[in-house]
GROMACS .gro file of N, CA and C in nm:
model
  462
    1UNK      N    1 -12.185  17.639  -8.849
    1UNK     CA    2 -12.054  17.577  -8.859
    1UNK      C    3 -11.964  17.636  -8.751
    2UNK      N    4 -11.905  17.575  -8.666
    2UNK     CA    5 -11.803  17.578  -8.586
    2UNK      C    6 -11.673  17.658  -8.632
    3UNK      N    7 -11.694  17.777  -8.578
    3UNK     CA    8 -11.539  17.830  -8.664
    3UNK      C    9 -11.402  17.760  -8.558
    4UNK      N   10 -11.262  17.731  -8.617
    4UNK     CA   11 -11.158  17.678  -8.584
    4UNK      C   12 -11.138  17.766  -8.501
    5UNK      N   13 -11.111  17.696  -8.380
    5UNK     CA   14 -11.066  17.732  -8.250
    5UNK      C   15 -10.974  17.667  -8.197
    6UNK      N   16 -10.884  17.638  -8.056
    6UNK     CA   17 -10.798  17.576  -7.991
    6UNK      C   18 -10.833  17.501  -7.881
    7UNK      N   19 -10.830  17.368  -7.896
    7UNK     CA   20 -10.827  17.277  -7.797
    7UNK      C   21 -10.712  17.176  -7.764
    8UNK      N   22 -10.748  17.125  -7.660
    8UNK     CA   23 -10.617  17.020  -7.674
    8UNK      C   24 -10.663  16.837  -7.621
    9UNK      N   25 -10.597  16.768  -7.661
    9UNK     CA   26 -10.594  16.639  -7.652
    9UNK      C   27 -10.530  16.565  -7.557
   10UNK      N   28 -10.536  16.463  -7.435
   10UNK     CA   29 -10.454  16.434  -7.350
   10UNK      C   30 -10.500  16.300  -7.317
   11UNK      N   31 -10.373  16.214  -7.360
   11UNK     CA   32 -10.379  16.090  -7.323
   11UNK      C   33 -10.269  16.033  -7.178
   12UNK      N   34 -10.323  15.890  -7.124
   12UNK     CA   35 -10.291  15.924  -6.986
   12UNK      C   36 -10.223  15.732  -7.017
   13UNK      N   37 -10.135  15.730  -6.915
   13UNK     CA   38 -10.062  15.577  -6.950
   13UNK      C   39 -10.022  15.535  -6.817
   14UNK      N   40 -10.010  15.399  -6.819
   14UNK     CA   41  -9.988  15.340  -6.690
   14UNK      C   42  -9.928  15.223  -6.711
   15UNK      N   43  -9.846  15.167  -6.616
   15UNK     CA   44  -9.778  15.039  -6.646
   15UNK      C   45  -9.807  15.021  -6.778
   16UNK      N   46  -9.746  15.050  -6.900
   16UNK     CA   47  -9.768  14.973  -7.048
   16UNK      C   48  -9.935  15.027  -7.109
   17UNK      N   49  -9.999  15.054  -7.023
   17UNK     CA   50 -10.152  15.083  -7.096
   17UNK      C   51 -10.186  15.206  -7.082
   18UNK      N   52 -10.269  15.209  -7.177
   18UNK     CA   53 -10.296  15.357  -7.196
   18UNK      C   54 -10.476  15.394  -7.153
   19UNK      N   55 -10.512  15.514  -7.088
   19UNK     CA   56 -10.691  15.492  -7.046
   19UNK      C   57 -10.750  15.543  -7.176
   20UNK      N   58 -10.846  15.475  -7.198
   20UNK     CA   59 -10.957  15.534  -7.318
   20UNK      C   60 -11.117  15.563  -7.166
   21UNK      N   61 -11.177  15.678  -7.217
   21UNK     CA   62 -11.259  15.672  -7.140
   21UNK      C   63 -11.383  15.687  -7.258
   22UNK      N   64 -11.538  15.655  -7.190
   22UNK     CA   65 -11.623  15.640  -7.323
   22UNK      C   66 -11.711  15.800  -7.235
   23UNK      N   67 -11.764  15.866  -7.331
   23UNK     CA   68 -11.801  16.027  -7.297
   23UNK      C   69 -11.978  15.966  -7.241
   24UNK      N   70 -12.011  16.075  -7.109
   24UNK     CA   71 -12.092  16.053  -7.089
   24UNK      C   72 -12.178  16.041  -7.137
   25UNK      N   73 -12.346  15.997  -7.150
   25UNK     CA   74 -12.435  16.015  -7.217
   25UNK      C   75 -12.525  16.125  -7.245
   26UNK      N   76 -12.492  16.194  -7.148
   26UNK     CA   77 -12.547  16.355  -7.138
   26UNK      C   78 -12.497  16.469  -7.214
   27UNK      N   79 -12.341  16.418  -7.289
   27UNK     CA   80 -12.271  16.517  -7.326
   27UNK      C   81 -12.355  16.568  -7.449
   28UNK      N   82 -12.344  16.671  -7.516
   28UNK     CA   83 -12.396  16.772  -7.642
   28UNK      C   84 -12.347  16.701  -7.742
   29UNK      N   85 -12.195  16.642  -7.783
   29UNK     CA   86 -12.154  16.624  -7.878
   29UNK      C   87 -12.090  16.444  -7.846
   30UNK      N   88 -12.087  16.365  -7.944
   30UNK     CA   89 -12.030  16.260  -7.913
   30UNK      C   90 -12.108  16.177  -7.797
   31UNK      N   91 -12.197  16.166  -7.752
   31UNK     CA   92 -12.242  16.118  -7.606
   31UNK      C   93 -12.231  15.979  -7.670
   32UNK      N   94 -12.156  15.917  -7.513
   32UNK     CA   95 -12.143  15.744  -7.558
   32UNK      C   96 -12.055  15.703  -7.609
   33UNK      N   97 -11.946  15.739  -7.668
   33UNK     CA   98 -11.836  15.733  -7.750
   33UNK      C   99 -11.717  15.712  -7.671
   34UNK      N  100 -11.627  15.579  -7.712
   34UNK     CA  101 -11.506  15.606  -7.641
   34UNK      C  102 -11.391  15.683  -7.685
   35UNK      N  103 -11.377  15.733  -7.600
   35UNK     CA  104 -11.195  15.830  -7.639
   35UNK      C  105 -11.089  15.797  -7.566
   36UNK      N  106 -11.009  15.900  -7.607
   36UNK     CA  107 -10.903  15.933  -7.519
   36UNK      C  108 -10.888  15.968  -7.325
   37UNK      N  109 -10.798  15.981  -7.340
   37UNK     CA  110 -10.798  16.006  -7.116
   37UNK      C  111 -10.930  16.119  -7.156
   38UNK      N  112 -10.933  16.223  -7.194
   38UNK     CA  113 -11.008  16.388  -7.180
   38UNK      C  114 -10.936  16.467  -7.302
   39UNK      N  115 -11.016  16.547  -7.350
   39UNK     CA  116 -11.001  16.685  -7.423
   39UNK      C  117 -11.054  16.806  -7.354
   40UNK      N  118 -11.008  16.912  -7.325
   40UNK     CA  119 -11.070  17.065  -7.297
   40UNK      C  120 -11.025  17.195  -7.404
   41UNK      N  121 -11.028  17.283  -7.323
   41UNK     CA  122 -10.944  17.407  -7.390
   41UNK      C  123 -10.929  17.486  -7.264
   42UNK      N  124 -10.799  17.549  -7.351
   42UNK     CA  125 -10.736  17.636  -7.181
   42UNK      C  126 -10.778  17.785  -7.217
   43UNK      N  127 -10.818  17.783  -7.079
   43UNK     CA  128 -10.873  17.923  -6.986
   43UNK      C  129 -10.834  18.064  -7.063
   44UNK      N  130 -10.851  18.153  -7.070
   44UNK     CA  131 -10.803  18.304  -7.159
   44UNK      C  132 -10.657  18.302  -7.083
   45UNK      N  133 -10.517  18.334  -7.137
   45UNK     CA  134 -10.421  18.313  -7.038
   45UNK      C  135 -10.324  18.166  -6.974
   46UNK      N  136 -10.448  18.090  -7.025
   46UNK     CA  137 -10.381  17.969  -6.907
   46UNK      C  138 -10.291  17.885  -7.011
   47UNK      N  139 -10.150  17.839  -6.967
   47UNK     CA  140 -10.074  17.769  -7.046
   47UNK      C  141 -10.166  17.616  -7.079
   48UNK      N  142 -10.135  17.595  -7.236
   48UNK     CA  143 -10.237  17.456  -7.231
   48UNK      C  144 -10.180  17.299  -7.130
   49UNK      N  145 -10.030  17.325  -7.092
   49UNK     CA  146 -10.021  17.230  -6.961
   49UNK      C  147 -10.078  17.216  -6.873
   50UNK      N  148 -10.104  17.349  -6.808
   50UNK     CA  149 -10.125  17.349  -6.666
   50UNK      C  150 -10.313  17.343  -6.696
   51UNK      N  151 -10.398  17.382  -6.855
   51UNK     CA  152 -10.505  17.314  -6.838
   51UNK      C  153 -10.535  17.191  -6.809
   52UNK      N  154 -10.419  17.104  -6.923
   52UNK     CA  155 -10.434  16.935  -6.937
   52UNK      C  156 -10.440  16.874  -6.751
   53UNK      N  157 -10.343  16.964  -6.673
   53UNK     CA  158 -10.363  16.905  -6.552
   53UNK      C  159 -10.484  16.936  -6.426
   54UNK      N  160 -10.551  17.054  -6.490
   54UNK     CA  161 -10.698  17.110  -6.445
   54UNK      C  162 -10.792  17.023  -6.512
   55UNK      N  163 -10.769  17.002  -6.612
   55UNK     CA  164 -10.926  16.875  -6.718
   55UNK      C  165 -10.897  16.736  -6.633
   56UNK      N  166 -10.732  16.731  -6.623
   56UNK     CA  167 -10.742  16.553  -6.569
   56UNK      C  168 -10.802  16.593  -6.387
   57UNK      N  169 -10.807  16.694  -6.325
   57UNK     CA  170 -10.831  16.686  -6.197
   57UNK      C  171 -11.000  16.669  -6.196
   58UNK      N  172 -11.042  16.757  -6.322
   58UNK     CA  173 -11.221  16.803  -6.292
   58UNK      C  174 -11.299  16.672  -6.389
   59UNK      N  175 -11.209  16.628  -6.513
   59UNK     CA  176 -11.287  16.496  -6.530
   59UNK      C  177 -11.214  16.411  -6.454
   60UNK      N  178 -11.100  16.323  -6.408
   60UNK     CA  179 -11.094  16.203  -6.390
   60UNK      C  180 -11.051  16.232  -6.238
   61UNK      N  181 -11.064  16.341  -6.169
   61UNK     CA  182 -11.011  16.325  -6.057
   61UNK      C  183 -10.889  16.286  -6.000
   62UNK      N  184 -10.814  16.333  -6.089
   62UNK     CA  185 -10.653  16.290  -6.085
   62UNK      C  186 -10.593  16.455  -5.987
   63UNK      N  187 -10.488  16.407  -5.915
   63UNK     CA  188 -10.449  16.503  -5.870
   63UNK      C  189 -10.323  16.539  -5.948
   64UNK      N  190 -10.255  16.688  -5.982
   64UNK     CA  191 -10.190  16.703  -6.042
   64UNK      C  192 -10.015  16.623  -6.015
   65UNK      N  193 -10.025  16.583  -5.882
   65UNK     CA  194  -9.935  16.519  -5.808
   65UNK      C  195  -9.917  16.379  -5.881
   66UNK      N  196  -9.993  16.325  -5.933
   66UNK     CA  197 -10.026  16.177  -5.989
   66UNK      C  198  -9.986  16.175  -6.092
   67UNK      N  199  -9.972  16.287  -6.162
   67UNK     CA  200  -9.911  16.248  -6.339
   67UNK      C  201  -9.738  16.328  -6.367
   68UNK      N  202  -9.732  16.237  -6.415
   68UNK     CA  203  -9.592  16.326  -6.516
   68UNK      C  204  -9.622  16.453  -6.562
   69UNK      N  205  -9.562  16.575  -6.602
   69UNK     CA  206  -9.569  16.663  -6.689
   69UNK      C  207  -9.608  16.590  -6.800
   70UNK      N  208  -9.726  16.693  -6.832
   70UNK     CA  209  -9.770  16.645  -6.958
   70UNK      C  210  -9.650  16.652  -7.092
   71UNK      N  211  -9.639  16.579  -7.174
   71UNK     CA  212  -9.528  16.591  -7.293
   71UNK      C  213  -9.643  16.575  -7.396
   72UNK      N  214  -9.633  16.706  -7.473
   72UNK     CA  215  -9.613  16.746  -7.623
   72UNK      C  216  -9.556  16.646  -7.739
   73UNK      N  217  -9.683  16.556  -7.764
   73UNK     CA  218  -9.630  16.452  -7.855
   73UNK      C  219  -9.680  16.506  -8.055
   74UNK      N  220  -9.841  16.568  -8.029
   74UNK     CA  221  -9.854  16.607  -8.186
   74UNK      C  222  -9.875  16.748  -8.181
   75UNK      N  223  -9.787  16.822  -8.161
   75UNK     CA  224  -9.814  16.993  -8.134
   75UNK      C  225  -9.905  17.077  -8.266
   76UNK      N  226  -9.883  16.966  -8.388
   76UNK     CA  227  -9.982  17.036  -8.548
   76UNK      C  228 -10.108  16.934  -8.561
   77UNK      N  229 -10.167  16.879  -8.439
   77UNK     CA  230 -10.251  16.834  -8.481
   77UNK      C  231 -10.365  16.928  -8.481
   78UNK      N  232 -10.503  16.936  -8.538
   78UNK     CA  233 -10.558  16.924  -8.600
   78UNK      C  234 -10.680  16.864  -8.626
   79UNK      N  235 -10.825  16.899  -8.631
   79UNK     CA  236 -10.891  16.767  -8.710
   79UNK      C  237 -11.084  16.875  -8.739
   80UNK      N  238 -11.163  16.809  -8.795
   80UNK     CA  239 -11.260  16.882  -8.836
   80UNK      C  240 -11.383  16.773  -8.873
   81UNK      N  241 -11.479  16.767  -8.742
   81UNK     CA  242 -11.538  16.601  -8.740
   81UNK      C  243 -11.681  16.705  -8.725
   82UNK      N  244 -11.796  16.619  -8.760
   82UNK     CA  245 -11.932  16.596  -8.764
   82UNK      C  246 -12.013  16.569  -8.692
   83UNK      N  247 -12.098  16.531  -8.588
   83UNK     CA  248 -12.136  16.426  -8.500
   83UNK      C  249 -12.284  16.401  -8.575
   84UNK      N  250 -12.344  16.287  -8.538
   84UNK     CA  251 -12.458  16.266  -8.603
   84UNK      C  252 -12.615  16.402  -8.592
   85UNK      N  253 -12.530  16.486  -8.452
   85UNK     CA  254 -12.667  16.585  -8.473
   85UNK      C  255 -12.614  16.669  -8.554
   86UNK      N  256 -12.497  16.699  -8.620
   86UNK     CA  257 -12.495  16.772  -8.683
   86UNK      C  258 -12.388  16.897  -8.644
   87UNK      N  259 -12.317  16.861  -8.496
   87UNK     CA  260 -12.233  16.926  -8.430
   87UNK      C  261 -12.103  16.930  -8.476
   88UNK      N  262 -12.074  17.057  -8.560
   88UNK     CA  263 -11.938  17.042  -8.577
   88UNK      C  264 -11.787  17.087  -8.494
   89UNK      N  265 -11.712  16.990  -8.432
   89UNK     CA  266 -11.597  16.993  -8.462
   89UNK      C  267 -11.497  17.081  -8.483
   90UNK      N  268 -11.422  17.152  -8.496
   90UNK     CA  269 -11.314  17.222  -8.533
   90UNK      C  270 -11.193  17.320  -8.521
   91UNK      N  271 -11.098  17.232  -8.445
   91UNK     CA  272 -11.012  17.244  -8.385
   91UNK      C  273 -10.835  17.199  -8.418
   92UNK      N  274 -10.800  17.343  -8.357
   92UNK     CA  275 -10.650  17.289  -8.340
   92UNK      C  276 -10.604  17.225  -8.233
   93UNK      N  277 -10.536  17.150  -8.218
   93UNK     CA  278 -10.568  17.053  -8.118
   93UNK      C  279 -10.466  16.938  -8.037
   94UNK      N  280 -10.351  17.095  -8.035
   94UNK     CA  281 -10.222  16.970  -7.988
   94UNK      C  282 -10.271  16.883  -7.910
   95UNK      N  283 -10.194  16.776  -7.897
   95UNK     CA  284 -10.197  16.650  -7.817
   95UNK      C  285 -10.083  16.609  -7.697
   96UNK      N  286 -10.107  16.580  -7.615
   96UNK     CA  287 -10.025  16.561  -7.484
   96UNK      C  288 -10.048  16.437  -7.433
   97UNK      N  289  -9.926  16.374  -7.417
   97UNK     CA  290  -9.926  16.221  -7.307
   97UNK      C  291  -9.850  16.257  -7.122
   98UNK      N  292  -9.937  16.210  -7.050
   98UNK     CA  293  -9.849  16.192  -6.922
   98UNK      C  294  -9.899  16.061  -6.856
   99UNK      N  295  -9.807  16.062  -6.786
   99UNK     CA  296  -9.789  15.876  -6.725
   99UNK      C  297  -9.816  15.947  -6.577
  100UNK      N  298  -9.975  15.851  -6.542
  100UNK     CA  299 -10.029  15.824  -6.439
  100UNK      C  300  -9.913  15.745  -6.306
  101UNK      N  301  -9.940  15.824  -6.194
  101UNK     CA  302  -9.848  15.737  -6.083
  101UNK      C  303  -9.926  15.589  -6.073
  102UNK      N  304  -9.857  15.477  -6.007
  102UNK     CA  305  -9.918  15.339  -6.018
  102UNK      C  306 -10.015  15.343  -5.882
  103UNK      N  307 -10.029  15.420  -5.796
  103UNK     CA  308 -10.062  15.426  -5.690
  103UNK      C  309 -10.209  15.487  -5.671
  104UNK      N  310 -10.207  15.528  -5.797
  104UNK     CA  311 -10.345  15.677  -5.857
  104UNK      C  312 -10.455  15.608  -5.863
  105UNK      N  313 -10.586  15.644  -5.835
  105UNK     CA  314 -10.676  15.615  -5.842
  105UNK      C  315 -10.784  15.700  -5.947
  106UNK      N  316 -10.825  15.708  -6.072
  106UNK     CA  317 -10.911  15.791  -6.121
  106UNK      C  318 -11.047  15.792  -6.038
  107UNK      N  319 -11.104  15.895  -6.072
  107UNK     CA  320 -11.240  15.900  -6.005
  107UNK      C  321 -11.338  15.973  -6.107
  108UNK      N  322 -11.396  15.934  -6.200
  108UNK     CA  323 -11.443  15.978  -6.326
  108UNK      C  324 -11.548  16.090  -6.288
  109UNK      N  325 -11.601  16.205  -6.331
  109UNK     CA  326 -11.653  16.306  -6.314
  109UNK      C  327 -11.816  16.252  -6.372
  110UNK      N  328 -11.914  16.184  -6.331
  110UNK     CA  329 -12.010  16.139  -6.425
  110UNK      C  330 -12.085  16.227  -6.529
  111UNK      N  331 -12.080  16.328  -6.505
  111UNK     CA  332 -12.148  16.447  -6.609
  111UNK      C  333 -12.049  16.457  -6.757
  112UNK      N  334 -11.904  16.397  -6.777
  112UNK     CA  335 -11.804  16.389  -6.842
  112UNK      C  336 -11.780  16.246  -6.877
  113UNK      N  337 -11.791  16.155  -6.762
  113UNK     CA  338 -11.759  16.011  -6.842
  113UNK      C  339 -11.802  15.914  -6.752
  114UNK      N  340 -11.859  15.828  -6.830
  114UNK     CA  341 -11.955  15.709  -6.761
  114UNK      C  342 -11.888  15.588  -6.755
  115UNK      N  343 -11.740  15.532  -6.839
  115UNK     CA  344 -11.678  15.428  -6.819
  115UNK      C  345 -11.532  15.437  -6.857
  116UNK      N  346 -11.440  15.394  -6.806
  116UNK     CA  347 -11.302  15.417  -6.858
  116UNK      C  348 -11.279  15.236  -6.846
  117UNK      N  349 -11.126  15.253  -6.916
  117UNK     CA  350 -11.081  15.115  -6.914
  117UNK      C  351 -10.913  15.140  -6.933
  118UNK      N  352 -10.873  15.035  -6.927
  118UNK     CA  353 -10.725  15.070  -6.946
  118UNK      C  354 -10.674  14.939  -7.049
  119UNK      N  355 -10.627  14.970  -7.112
  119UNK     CA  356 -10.609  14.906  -7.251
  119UNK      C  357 -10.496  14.880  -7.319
  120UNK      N  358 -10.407  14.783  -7.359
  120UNK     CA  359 -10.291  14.792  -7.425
  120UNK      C  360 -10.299  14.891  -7.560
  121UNK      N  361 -10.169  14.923  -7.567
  121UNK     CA  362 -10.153  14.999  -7.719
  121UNK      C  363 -10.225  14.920  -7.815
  122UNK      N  364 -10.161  14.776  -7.827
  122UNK     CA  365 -10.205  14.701  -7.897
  122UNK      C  366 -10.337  14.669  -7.922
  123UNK      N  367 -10.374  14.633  -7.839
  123UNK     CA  368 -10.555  14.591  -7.780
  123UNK      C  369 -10.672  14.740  -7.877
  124UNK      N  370 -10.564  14.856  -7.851
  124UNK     CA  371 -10.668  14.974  -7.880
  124UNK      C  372 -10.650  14.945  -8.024
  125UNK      N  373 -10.518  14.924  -8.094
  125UNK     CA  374 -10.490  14.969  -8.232
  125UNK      C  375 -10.661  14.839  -8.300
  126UNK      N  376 -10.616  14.703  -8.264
  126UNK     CA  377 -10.710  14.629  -8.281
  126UNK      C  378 -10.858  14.664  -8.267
  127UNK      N  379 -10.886  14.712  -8.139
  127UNK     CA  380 -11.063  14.689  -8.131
  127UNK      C  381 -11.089  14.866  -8.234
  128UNK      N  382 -10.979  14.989  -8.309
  128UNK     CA  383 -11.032  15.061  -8.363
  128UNK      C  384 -11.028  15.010  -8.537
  129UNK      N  385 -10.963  14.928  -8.526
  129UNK     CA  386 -10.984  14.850  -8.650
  129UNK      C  387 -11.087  14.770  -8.639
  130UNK      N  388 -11.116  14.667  -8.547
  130UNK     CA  389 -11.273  14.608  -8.565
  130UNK      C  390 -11.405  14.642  -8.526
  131UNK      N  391 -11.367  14.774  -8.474
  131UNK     CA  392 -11.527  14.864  -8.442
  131UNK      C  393 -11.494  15.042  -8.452
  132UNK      N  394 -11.455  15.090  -8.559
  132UNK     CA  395 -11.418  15.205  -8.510
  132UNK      C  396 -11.506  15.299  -8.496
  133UNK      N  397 -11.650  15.269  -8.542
  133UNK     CA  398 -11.762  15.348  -8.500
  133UNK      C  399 -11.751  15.360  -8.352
  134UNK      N  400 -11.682  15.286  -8.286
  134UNK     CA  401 -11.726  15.346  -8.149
  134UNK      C  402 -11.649  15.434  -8.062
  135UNK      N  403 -11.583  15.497  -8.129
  135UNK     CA  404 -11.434  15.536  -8.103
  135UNK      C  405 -11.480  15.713  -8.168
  136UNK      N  406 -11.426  15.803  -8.092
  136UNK     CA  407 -11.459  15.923  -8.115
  136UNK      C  408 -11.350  15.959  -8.254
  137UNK      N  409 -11.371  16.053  -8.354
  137UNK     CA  410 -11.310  16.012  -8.500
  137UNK      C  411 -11.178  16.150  -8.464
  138UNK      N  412 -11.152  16.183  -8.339
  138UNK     CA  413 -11.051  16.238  -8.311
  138UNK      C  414 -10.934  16.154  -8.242
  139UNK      N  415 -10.983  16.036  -8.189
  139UNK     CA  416 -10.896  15.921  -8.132
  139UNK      C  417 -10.824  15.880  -8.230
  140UNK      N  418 -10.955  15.825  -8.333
  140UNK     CA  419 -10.885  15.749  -8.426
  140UNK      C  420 -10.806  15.830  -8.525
  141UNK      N  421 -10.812  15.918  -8.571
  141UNK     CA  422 -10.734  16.040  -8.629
  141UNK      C  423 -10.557  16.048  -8.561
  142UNK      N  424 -10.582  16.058  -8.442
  142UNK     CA  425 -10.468  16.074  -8.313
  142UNK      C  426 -10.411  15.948  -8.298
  143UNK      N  427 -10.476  15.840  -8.273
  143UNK     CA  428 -10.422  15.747  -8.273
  143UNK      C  429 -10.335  15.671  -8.426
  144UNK      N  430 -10.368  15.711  -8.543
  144UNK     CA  431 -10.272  15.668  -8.632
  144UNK      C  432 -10.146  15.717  -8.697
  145UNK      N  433 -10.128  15.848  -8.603
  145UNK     CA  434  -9.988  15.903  -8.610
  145UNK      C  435  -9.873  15.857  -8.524
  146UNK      N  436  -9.791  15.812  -8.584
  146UNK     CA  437  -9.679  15.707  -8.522
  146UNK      C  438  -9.624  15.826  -8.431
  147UNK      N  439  -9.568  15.902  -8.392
  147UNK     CA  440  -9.486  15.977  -8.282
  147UNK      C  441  -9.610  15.920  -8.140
  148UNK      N  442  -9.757  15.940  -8.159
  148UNK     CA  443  -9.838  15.915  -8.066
  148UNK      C  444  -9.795  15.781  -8.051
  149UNK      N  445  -9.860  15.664  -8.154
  149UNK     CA  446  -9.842  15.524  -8.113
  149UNK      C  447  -9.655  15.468  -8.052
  150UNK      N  448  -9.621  15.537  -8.126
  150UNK     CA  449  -9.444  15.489  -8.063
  150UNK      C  450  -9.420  15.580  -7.907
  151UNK      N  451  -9.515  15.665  -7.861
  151UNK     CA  452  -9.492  15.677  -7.749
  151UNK      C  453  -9.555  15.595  -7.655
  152UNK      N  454  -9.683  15.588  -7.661
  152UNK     CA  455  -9.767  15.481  -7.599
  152UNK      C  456  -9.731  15.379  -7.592
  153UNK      N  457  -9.660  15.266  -7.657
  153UNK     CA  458  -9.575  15.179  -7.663
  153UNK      C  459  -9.461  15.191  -7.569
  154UNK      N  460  -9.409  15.306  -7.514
  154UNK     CA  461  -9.324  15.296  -7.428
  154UNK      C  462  -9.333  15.221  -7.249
   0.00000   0.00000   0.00000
């Protein structure tokens, strides 16, 4: 069993949409699954901002120049998930949104993620209601707390 540790959550937005990316197939835990922009954990020392903008450079190839400061949307989140091998989960796990420049180009890290998309708020709330098996059960967890969805909506 996974003892509770600290990670963090970071979703990424653009004109009105927000990126879900689906986790590579190689990964240990979750492989194949769509999520959020990226999750990591910060460095011994390292503020968990200035990780969120090291995870978006080493998975999506974002330069730190390209995003907003990350903002602190669920600072008590939380969550404690399963995966079918048996991998547990268990983390504290604030959550952070920053808005992608329009000009940005992601460049997905393939060892980390094999497809992204960019998606209305709306569009996501829908396809995790009509398939949410495919959706990593920390998205969907994250995604039904209104401070998250009423920001994404912005």
């Amino acid at each position: 069993d996974t003892p509770l540790h600290f990670a963090f959550s970071a979703w990424l937005t653009c004109g009105g949409k927000v990126l879900v990316t689906r986790r590579a197939l190689s990964k240990r835990t979750w492989p194949g699954v769509w999520t959020n922009a990226f999750c990591g954990h910060p460095a011994p020392g390292e503020e968990t901002a200035d990780a969120v903008l090291r995870r978006a450079s080493f998975e999506l190839g974002i330069a730190p120049a390209d995003l907003s400061a990350p903002r602190l949307i669920l600072p008590d989140f939380s969550y404690r998930a399963v995966d079918s091998s048996g991998t547990v989960e268990n983390e504290i796990c604030p959550v952070f949104v920053a808005r992608l420049t329009a000009d940005a180009q992601i460049q997905p890290n393939p060892d980390e993620v094999c497809e992204s998309a960019w998606i209305t708020p709306g569009g996501l709330s829908a396809a995790i209601e009509a398939a949410p098996f495919v959706f990593s059960p920390w998205l969907i967890e994250e995604a039904s707390h209104e401070p998250l969805r009423a920001h994404l909506r912005r």
